[in-house]
Short mmCIF file of C-alpha atoms in Angstrom, two decimals:
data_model
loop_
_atom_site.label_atom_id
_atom_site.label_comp_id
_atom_site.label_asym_id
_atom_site.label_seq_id
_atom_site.Cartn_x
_atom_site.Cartn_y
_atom_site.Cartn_z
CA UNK A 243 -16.97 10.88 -8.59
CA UNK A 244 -17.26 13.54 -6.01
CA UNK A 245 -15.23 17.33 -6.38
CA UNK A 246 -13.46 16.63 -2.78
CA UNK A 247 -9.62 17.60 -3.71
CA UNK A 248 -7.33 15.24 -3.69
CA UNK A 249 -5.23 14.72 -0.80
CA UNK A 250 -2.29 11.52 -0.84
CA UNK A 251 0.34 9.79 0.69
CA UNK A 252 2.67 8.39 -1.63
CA UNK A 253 5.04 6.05 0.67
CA UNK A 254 8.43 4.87 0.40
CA UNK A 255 10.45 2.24 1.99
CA UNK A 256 13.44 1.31 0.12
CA UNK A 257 15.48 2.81 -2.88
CA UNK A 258 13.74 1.09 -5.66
CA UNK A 259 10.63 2.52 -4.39
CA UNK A 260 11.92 5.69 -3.77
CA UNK A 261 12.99 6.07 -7.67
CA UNK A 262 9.28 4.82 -8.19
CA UNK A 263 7.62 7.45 -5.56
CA UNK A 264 9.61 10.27 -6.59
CA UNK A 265 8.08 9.60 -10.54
CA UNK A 266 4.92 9.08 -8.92
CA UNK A 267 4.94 12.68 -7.44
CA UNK A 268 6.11 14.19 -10.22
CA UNK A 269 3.30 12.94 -12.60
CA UNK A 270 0.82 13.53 -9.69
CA UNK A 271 1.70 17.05 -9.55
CA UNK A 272 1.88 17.43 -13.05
CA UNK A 273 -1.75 16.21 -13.36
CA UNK A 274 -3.67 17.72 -10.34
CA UNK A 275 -3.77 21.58 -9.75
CA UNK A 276 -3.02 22.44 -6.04
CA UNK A 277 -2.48 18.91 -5.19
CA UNK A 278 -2.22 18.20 -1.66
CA UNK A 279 1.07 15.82 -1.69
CA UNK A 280 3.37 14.45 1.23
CA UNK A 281 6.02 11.44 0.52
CA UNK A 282 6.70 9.55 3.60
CA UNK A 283 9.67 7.79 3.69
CA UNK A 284 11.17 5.35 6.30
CA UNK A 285 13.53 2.29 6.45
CA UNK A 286 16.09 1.92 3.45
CA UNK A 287 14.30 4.58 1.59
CA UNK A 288 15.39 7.56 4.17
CA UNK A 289 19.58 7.18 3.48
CA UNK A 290 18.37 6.79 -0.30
CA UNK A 291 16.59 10.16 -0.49
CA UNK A 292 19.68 11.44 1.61
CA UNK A 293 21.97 10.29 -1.00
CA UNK A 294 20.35 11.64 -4.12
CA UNK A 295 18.43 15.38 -4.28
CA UNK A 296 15.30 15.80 -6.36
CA UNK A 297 12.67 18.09 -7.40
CA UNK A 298 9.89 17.02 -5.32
CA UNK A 299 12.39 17.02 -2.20
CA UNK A 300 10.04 20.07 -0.80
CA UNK A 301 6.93 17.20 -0.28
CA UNK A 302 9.32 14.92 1.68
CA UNK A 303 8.30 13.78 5.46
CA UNK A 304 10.74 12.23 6.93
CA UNK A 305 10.23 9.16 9.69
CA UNK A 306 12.51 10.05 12.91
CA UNK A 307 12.63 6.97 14.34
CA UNK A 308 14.29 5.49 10.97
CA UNK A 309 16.60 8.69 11.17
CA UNK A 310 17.72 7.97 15.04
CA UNK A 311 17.96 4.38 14.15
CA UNK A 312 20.51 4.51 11.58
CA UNK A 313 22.42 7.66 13.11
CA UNK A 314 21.19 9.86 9.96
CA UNK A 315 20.80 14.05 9.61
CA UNK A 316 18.35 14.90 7.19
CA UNK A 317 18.60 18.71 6.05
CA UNK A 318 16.71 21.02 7.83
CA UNK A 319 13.88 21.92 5.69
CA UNK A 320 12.69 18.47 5.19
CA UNK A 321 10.20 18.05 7.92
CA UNK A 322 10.20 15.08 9.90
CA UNK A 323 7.34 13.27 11.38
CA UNK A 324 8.01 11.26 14.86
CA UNK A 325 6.73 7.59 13.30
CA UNK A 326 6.03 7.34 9.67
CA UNK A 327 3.37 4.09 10.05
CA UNK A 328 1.58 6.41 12.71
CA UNK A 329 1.13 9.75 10.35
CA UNK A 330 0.12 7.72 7.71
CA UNK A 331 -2.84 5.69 9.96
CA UNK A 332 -3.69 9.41 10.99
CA UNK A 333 -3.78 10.82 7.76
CA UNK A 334 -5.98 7.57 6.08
CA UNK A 335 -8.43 8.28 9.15
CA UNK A 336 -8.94 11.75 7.96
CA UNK A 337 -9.40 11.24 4.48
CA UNK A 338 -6.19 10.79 2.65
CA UNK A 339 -5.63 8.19 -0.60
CA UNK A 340 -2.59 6.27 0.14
CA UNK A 341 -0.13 4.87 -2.49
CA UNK A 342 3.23 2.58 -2.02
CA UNK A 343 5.65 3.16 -4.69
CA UNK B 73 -19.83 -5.05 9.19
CA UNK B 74 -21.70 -2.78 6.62
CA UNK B 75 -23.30 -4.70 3.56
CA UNK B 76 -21.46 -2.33 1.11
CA UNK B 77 -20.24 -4.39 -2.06
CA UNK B 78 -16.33 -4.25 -1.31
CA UNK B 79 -14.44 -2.69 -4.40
CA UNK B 80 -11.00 -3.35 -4.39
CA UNK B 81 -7.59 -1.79 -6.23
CA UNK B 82 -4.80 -4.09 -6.65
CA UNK B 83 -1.73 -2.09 -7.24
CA UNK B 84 1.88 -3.72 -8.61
CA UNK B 85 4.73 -1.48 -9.85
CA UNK B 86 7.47 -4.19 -10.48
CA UNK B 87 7.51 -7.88 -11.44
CA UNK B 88 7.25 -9.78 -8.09
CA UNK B 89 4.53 -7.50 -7.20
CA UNK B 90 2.73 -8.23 -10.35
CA UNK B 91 2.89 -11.89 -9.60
CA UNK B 92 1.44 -11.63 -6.12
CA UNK B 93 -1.12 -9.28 -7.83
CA UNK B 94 -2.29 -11.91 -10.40
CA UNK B 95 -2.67 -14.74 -7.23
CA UNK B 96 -4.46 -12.30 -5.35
CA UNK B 97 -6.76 -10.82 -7.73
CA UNK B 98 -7.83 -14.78 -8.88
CA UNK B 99 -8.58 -15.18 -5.00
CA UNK B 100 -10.43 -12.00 -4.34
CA UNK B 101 -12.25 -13.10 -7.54
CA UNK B 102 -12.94 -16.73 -6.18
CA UNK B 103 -14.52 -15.37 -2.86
CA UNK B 104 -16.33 -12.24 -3.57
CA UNK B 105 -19.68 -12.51 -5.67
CA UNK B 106 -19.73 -9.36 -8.26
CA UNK B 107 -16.70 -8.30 -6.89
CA UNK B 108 -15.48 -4.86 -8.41
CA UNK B 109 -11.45 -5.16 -8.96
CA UNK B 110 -9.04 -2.89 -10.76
CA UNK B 111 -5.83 -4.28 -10.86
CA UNK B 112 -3.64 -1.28 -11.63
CA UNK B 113 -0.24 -1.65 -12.85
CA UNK B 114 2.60 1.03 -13.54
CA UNK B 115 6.89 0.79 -13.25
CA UNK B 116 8.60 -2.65 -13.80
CA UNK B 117 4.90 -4.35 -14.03
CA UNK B 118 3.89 -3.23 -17.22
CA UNK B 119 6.49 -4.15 -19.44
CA UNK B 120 6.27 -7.70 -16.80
CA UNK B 121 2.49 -8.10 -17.75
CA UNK B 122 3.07 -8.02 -21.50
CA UNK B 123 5.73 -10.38 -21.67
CA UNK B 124 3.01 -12.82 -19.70
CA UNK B 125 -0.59 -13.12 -20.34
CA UNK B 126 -2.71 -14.10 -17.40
CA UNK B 127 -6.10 -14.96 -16.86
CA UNK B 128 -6.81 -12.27 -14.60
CA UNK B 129 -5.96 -9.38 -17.57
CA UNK B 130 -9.67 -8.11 -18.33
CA UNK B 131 -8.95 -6.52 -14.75
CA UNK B 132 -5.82 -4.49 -15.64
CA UNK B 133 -5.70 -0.76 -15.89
CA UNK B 134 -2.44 0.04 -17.34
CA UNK B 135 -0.53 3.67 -16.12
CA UNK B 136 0.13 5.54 -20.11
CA UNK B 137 2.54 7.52 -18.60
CA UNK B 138 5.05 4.32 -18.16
CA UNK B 139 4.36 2.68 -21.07
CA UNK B 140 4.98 6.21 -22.97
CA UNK B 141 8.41 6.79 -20.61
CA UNK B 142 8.99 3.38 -21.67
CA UNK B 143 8.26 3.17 -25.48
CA UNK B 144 5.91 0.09 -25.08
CA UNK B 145 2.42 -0.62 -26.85
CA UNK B 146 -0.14 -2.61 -24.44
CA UNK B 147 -3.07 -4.76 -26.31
CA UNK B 148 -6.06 -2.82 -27.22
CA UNK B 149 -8.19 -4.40 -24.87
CA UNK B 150 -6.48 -3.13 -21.50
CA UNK B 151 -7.96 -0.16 -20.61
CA UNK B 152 -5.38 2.73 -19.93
CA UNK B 153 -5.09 5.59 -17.32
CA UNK B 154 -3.41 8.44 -17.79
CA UNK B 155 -1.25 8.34 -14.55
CA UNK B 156 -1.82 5.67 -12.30
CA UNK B 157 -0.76 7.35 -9.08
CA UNK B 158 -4.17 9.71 -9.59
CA UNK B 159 -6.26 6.69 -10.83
CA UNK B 160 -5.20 5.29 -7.18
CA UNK B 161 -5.87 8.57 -5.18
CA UNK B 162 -9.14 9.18 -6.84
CA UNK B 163 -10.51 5.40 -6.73
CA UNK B 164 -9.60 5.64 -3.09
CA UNK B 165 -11.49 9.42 -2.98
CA UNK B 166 -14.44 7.57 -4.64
CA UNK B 167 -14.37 4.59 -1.14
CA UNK B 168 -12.43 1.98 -3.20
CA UNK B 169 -9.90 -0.10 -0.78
CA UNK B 170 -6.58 -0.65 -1.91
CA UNK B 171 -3.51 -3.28 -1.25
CA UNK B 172 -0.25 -2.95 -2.74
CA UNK B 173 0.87 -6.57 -3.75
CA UNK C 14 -7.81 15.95 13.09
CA UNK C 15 -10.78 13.80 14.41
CA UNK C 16 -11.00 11.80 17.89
CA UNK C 17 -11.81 8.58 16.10
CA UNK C 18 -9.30 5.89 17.41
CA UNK C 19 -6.48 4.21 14.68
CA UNK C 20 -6.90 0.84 13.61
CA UNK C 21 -4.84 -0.08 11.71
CA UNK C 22 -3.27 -2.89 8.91
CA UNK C 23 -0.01 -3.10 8.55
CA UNK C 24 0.66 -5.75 5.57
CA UNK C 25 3.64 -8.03 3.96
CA UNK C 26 3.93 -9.87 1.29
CA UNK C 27 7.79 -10.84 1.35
CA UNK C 28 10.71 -10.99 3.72
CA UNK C 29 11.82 -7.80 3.53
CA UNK C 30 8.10 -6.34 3.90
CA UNK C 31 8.18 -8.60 6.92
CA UNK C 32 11.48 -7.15 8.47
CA UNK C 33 9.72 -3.52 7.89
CA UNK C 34 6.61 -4.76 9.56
CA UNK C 35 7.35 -5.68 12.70
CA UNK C 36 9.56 -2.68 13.10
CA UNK C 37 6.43 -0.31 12.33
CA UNK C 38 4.41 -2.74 14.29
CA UNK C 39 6.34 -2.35 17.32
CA UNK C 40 6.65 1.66 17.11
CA UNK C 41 3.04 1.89 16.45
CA UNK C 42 2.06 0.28 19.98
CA UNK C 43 4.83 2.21 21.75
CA UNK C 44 3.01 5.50 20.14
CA UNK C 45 -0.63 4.86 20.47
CA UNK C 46 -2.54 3.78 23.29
CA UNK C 47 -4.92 0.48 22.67
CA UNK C 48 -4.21 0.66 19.55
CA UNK C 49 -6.26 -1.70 17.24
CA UNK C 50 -3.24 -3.19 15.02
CA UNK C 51 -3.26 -6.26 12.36
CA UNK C 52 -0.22 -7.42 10.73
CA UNK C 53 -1.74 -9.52 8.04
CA UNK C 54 1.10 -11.53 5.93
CA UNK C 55 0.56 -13.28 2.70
CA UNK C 56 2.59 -15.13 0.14
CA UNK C 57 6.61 -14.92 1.13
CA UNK C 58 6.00 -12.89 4.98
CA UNK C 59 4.32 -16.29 5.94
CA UNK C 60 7.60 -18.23 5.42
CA UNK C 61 9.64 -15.53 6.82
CA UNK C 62 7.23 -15.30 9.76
CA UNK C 63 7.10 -18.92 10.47
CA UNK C 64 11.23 -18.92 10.54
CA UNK C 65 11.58 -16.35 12.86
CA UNK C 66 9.07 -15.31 16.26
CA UNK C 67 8.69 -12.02 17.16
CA UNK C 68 7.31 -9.56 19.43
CA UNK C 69 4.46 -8.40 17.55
CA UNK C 70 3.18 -12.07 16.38
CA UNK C 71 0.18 -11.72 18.56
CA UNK C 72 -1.21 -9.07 16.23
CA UNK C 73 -0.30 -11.68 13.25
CA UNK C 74 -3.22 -12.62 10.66
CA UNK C 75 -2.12 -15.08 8.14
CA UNK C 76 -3.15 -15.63 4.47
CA UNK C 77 -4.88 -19.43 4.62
CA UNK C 78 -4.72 -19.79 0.80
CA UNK C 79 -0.48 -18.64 1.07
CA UNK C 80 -0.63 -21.84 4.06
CA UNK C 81 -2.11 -24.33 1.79
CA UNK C 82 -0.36 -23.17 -1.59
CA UNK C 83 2.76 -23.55 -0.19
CA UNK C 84 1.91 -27.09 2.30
CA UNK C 85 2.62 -24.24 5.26
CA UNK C 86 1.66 -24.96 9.16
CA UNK C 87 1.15 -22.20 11.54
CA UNK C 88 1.37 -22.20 15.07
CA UNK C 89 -2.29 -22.27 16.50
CA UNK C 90 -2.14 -19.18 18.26
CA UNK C 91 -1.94 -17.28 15.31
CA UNK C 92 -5.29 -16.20 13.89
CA UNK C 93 -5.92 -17.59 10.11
CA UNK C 94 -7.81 -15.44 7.79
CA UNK C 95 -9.22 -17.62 4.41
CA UNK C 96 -7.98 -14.54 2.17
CA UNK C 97 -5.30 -11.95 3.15
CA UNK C 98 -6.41 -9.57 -0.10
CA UNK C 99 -10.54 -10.16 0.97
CA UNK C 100 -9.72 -9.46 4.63
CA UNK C 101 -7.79 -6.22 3.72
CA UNK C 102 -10.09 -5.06 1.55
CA UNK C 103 -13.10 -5.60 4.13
CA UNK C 104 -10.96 -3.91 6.87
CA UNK C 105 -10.61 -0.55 4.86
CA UNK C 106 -13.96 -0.62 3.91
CA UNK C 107 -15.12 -0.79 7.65
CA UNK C 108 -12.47 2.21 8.03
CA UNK C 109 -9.15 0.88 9.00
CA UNK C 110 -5.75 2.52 7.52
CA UNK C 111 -3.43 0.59 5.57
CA UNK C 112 0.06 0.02 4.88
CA UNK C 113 2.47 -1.67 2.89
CA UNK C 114 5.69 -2.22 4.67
#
């Protein structure tokens, strides 16, 4: 066990896992003092998180393709990321645990 | 090809996942010599795996926080974690490889 | 950010998965130049896969044991791996990214 902080992805792709990632980030923020948290979402799990607020909206990266291919707006403080299966190969390579709900 | 022993999480978090787990974890277990597996389960795969004993069940590492959420009581001999969403993020930390059945 | 190139696993395990797959699959290649990409598919993506051709199948590894369990054929152009859940695991310990789709 090494003291390196914890930096993860917790990914989403549809609304059950969604429900499931949302939990997830709760209880990981819960447990781990300045965590270092994004959840990804793309595919069915973007119009989901759309549909239905939640706490740990503020760790929310949104996949723009998914957005442009469904006609969606997401609100503008959730920051979007130009391919989710790209930013989360590019976050893996630099050291980030990865998790789908 | 490095010669490090491969260590592997096996992560389900509802019942179809669990079931893929189970086949997967009895054919990582088949091929790999001394393998090291943790097959983690949280969500819908908790209350799955104790309605359904399985051969592979001296792997399982059972998430506390669902079965608390979900007022169930796992067998004594299945090791808990706290959360499994940091169990995940620090296994992977620590250079274990994980696949979400 | 490091200069290391992506390679990369995308993995399914059902039809849906599958459906999510190739879409990340094909928006991964648009975005990053020779990319190293796998789309390894196990238990129901196999079926789904074999119904269906798509753009990406070149990058397609398929589960051997899902072939046999389920008296499956593939086409001989696509690779075979003897264990989707060994060959992920070795992948990410040789440093390739992962995801679930």
């Amino acid at each position: 066990m090494t003291e390196q902080p914890l930096r993860l992805i917790i990914h989403a792709a549809d609304e059950a896992s969604l429900a499931r990632a949302r939990s997830n980030a709760a209880n990981f923020l819960a447990a781990i003092e300045n965590a270092e948290l994004e959840l990804v979402i793309n595919a069915g799990a973007v119009a989901a998180a759309l549909a239905c607020p939640h706490a740990t909206d503020r760790h929310l990266r949104v996949c723009a393709n998914t957005l442009r291919n469904n006609g969606l707006d997401a609100p503008a403080a959730w920051p979007q990321v130009p391919a989710a299966v790209v930013h989360i190969a590019e976050r893996q390579r630099d050291g980030w645990a990865y998790i789908r709900a």
